[in-house]
PDB file of C-alpha atoms in Angstrom:
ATOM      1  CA  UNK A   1     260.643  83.682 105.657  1.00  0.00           C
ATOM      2  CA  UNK A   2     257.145  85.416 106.845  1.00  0.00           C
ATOM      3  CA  UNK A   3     256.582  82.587 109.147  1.00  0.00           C
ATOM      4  CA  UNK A   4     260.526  83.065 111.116  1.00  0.00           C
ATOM      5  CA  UNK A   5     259.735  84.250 114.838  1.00  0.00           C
ATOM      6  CA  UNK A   6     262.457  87.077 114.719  1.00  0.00           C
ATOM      7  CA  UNK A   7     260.661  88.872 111.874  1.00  0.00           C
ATOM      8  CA  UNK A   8     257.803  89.615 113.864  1.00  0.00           C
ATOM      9  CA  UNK A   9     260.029  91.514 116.464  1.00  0.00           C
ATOM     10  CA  UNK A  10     262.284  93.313 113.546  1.00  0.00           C
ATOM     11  CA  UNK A  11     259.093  94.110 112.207  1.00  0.00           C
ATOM     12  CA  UNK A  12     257.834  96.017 115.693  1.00  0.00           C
ATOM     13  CA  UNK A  13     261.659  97.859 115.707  1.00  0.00           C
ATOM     14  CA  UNK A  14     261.088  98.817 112.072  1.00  0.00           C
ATOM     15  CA  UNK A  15     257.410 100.199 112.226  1.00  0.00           C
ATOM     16  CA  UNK A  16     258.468 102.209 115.245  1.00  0.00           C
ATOM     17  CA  UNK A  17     261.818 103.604 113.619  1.00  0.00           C
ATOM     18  CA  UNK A  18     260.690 104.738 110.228  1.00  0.00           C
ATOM     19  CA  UNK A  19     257.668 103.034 108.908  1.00  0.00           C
ATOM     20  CA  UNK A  20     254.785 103.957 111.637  1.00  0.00           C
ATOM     21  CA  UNK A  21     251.924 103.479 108.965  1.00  0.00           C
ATOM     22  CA  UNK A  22     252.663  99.905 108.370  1.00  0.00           C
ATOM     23  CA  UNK A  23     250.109  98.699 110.648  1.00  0.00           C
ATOM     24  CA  UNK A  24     247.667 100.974 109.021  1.00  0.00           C
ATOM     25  CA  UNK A  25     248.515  99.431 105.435  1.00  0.00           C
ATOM     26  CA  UNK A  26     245.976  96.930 104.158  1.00  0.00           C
ATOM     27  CA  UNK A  27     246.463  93.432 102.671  1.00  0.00           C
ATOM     28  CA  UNK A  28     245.535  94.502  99.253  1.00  0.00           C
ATOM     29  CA  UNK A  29     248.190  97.670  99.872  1.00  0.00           C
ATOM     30  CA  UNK A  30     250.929  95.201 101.151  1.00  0.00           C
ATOM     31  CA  UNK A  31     250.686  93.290  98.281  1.00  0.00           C
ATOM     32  CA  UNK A  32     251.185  96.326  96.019  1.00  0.00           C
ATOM     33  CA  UNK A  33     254.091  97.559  97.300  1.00  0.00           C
ATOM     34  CA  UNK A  34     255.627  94.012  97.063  1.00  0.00           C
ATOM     35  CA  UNK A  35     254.859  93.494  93.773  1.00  0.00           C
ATOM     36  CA  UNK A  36     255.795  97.152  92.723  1.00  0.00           C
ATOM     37  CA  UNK A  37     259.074  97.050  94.569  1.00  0.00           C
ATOM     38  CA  UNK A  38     260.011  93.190  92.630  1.00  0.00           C
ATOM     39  CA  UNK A  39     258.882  94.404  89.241  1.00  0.00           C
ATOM     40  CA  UNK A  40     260.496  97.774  89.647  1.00  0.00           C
ATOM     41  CA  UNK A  41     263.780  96.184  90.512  1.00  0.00           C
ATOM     42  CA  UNK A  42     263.530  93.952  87.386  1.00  0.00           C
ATOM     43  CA  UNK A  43     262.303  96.527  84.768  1.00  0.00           C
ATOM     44  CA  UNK A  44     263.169 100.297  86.602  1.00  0.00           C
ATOM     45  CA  UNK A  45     266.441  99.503  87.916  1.00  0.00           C
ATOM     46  CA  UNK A  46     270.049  99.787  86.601  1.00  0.00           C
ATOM     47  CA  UNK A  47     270.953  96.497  86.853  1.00  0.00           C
ATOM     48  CA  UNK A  48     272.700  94.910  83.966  1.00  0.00           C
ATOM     49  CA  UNK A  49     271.738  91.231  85.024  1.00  0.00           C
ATOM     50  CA  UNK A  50     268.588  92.054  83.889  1.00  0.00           C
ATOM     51  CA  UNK A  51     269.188  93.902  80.960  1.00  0.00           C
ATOM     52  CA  UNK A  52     271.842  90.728  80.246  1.00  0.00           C
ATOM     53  CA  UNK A  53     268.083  88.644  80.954  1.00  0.00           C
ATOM     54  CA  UNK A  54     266.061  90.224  78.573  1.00  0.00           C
ATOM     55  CA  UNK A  55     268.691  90.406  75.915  1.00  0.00           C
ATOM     56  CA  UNK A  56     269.044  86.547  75.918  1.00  0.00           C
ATOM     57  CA  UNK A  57     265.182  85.915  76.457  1.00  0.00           C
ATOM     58  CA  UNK A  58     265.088  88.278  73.137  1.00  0.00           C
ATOM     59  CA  UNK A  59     267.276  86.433  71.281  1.00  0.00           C
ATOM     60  CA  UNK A  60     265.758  82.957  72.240  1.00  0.00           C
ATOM     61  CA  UNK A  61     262.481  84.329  70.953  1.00  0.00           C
ATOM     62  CA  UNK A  62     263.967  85.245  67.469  1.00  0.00           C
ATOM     63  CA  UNK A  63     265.582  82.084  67.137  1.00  0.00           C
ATOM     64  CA  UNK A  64     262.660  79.509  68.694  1.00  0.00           C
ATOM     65  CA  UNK A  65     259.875  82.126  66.705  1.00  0.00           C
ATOM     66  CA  UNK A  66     259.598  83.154  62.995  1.00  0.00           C
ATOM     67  CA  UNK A  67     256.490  85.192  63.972  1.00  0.00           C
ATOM     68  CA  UNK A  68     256.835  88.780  63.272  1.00  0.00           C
ATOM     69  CA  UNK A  69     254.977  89.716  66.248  1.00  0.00           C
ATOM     70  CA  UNK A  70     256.465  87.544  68.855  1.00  0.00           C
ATOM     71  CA  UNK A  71     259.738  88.800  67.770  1.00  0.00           C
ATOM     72  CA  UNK A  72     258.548  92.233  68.129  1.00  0.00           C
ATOM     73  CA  UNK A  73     257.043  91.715  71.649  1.00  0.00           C
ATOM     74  CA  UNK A  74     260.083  90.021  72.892  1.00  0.00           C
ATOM     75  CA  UNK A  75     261.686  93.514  72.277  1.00  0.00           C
ATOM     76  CA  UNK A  76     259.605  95.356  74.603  1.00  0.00           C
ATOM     77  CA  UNK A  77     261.056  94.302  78.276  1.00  0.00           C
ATOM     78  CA  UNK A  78     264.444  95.028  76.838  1.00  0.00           C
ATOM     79  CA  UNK A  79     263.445  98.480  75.638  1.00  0.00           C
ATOM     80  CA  UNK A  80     261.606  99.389  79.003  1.00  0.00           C
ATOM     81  CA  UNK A  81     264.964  97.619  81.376  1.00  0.00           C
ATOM     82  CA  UNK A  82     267.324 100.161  79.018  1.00  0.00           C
ATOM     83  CA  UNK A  83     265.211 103.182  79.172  1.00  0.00           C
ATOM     84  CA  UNK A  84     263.909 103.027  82.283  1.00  0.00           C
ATOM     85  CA  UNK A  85     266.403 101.485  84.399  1.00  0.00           C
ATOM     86  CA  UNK A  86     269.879 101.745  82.450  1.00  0.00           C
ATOM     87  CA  UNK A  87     269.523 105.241  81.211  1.00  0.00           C
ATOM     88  CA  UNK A  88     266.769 106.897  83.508  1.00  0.00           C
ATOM     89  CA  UNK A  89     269.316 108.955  85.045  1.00  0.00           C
ATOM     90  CA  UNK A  90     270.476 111.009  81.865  1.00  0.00           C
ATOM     91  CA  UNK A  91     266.555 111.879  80.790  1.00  0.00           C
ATOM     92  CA  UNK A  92     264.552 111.735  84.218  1.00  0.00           C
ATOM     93  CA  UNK A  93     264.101 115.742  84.526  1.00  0.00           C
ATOM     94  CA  UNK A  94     262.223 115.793  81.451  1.00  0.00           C
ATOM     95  CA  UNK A  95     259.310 113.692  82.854  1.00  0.00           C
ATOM     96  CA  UNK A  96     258.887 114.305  86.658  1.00  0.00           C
ATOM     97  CA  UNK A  97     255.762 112.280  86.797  1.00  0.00           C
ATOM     98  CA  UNK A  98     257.870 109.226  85.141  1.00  0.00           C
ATOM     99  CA  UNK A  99     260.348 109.682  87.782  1.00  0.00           C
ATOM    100  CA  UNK A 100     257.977 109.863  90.981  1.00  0.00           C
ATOM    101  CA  UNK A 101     256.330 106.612  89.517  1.00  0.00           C
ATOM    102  CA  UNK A 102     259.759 104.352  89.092  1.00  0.00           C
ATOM    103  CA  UNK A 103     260.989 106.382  92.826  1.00  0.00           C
ATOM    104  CA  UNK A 104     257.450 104.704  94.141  1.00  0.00           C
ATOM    105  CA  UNK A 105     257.361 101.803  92.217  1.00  0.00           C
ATOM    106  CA  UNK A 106     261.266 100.779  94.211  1.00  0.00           C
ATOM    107  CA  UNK A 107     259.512 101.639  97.759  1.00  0.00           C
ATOM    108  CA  UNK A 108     256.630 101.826  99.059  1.00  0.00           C
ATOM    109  CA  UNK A 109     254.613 101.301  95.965  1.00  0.00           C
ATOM    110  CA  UNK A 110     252.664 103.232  93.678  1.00  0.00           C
ATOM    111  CA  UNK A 111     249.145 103.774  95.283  1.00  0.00           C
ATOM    112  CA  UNK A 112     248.312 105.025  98.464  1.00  0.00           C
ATOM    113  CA  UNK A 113     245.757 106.958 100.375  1.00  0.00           C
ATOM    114  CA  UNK A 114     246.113 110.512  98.755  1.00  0.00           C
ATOM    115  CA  UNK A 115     245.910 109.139  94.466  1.00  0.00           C
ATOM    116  CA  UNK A 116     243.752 106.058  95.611  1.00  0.00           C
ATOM    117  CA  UNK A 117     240.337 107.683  93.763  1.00  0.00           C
ATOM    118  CA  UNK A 118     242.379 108.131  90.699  1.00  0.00           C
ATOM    119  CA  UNK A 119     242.605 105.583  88.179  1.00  0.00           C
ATOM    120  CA  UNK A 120     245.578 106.803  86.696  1.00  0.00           C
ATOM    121  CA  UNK A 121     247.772 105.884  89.673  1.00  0.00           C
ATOM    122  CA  UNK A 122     246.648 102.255  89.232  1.00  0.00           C
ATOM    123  CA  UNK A 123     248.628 102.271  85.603  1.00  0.00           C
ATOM    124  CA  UNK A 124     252.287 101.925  86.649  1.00  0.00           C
ATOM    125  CA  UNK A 125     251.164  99.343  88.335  1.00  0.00           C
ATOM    126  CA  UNK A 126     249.079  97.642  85.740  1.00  0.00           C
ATOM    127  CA  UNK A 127     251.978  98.264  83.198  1.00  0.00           C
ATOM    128  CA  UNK A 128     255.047  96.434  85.883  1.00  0.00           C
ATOM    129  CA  UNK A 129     252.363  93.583  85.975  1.00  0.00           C
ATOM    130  CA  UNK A 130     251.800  93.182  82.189  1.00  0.00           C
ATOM    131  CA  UNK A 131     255.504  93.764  81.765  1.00  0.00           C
ATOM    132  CA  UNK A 132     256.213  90.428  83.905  1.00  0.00           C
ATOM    133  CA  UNK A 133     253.497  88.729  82.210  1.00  0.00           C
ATOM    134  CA  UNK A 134     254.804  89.845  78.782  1.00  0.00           C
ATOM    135  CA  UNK A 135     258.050  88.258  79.795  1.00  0.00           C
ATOM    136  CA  UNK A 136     256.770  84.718  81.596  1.00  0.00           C
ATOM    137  CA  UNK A 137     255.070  84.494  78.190  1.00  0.00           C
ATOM    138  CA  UNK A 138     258.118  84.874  76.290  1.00  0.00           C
ATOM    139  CA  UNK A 139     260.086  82.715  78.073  1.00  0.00           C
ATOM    140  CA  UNK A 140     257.118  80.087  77.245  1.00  0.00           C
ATOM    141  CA  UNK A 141     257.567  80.550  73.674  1.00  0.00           C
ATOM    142  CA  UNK A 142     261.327  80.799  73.891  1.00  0.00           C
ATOM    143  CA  UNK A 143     261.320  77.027  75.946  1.00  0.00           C
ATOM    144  CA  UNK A 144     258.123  75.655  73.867  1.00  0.00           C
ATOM    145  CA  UNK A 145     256.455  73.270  75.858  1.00  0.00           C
ATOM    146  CA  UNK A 146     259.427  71.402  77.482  1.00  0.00           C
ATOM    147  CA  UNK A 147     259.749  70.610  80.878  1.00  0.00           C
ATOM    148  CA  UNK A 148     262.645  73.291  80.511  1.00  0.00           C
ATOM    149  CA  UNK A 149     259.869  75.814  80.101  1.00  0.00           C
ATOM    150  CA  UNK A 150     257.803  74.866  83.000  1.00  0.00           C
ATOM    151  CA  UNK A 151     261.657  74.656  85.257  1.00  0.00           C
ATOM    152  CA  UNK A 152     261.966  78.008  83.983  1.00  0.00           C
ATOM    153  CA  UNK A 153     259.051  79.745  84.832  1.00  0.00           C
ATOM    154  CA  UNK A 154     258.860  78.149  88.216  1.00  0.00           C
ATOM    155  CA  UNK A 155     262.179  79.418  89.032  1.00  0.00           C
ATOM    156  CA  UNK A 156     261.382  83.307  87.759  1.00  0.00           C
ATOM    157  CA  UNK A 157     257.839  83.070  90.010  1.00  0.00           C
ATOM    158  CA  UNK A 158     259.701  81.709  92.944  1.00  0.00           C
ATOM    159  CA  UNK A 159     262.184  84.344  92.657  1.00  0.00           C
ATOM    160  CA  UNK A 160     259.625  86.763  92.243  1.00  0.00           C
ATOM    161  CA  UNK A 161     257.730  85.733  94.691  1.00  0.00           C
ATOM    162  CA  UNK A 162     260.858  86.006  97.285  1.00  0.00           C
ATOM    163  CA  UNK A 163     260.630  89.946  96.362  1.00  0.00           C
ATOM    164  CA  UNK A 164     257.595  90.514  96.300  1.00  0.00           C
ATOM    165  CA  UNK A 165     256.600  88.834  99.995  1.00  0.00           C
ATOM    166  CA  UNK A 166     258.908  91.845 101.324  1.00  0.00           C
ATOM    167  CA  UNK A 167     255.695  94.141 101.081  1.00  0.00           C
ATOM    168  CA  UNK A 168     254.496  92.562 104.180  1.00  0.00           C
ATOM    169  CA  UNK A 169     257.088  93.715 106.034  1.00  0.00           C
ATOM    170  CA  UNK A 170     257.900  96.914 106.970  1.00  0.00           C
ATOM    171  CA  UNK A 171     261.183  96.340 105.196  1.00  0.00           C
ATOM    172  CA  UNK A 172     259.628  97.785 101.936  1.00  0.00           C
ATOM    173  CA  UNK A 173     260.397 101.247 102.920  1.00  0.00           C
ATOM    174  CA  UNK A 174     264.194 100.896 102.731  1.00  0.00           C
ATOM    175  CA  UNK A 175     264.890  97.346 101.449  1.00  0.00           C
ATOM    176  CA  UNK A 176     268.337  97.611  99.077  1.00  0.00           C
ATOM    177  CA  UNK A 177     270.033  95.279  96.622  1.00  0.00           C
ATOM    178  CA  UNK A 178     270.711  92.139  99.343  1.00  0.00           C
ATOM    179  CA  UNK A 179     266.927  92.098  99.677  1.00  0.00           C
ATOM    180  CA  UNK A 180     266.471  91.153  95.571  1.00  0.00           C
ATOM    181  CA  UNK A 181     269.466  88.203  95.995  1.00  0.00           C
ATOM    182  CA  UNK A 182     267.448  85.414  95.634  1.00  0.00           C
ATOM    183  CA  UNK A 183     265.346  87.080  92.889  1.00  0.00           C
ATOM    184  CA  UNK A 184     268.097  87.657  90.785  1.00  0.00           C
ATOM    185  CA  UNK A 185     269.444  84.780  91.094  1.00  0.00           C
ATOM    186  CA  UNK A 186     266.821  82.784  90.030  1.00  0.00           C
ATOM    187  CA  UNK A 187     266.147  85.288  87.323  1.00  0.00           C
ATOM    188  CA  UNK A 188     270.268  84.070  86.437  1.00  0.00           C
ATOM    189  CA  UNK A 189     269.161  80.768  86.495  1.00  0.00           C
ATOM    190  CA  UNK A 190     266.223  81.491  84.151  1.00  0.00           C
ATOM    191  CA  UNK A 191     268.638  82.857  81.934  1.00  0.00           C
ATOM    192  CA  UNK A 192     270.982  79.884  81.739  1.00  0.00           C
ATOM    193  CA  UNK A 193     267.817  77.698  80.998  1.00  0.00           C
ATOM    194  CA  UNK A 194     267.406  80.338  78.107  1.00  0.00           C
ATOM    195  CA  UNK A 195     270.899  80.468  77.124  1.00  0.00           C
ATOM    196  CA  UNK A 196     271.647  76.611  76.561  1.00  0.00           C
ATOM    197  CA  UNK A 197     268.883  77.223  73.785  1.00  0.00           C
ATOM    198  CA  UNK A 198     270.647  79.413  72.045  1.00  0.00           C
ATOM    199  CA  UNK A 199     272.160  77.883  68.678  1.00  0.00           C
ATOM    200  CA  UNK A 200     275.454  79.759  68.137  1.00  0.00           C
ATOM    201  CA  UNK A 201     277.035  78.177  64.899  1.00  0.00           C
ATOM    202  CA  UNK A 202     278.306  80.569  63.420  1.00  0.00           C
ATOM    203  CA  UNK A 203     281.845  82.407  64.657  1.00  0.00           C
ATOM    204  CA  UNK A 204     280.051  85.726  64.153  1.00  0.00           C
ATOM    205  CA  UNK A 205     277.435  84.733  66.526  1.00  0.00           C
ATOM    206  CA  UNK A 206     279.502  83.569  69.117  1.00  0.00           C
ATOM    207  CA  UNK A 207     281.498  86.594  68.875  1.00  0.00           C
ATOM    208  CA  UNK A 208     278.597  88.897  69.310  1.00  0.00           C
ATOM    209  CA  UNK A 209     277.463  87.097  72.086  1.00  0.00           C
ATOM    210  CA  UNK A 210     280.890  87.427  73.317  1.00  0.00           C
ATOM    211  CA  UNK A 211     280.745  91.311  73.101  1.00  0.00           C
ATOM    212  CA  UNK A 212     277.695  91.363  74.625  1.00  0.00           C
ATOM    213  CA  UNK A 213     277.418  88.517  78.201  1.00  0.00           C
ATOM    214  CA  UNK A 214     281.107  89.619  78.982  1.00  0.00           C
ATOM    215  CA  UNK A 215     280.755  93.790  79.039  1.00  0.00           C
ATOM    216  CA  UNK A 216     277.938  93.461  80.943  1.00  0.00           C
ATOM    217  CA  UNK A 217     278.681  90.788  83.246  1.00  0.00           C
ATOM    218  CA  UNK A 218     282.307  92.383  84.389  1.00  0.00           C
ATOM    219  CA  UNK A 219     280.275  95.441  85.604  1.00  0.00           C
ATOM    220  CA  UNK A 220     277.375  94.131  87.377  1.00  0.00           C
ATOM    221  CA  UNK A 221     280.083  91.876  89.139  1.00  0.00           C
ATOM    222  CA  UNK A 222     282.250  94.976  89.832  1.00  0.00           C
ATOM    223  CA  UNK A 223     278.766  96.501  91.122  1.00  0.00           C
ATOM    224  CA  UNK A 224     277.878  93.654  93.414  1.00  0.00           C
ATOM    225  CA  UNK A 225     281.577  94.228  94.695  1.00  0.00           C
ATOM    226  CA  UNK A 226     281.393  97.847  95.730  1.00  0.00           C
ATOM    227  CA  UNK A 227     277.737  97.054  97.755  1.00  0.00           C
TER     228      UNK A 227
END
């Protein structure tokens, strides 16, 4: 994608329509804003895909993991996809600071030239990264060490990585939903990996699981339809 002639000449139209710092942006700051704008979309968006993701990756956990504090952990990227993403919109004017940070963390990342000298700006960034790493891990114990597991997690960082190459372009400033495609589907495909693991015996089970994959998939679909 970075290599295709015809992005260097979009790029030139883009810096010179609405993103005239881009040539002033360093490697280091490129690579931020690509990795903030894929790991906002997964955790600080509403997108129930991912919420749909973490909910089976949870599950797997409890059911591959009798460890208290694996199931516990597994938890977390749930918790931060619902609060953040999901329901950000009915809290976000209580903590203005919260939402500047997920507003950066979907553009043009989260440090730049005026909060560079504070080490405080470098935390939503550190937090998006140990999120993702929190999750790759859980996916691990989820899978065990299965050639499932490796599939798995070579499918989520090649997704990822799709997303996250964007922050060399000046595309970063305005990229939309199309642009995260290929990351969410592989993060899909991570999730069917996940949910083939998933021992459903009982009819209870299935019909929780039931209530749950079909709500949620019926409205990201209807989303998808109206973009």
């Amino acid at each position: 994608m970075l290599a295709c002639p015809g992005v260097k000449l979009r790029s030139a139209g883009e810096a010179a329509s609405y993103y005239r710092d881009f040539a002033m942006q360093s490697i280091l700051s490129k690579a931020e804003a690509g990795i903030s704008g894929a790991l906002g979309e997964l955790f600080l968006d509403r997108n129930l895909l991912y919420t749909l993701f973490f909910a089976l990756l949870a599950a797997a956990v409890w059911q591959a993991s009798r460890c208290l504090f694996y199931r516990l952990v597994c938890l977390a990227p749930l918790a931060a996809q619902l609060t953040l993403g999901v329901l950000l919109r009915h809290w976000r004017g209580r903590l203005p600071a919260l939402a500047d940070a997920v507003t950066a963390a979907r553009g043009v990342g989260t440090v730049h030239v005026s909060n560079c000298n504070d080490p405080l700006a470098y935390l939503p960034f550190l937090l998006l990264c140990g999120g993702f790493a929190l999750v790759c891990g859980c996916v691990y114990i989820a899978l065990g060490h299965t050639s499932a597991s490796f599939a798995a997690l070579a499918l989520l960082l090649a997704g990822f990585c799709t997303r996250a190459a964007i922050g060399f372009t000046p595309a970063s400033a305005v990229s939309g939903e199309r642009t995260g495609f290929l990351f969410a589907a592989c993060v899909a495909g991570c999730g069917l990996l996940l949910g083939r693991q998933l021992e459903l015996r009982r009819p209870w089970q299935k019909a929780l699981a039931a209530a749950v994959v079909l709500p949620l998939a019926a409205v990201q679909f209807i989303s998808l339809w109206e973009i």
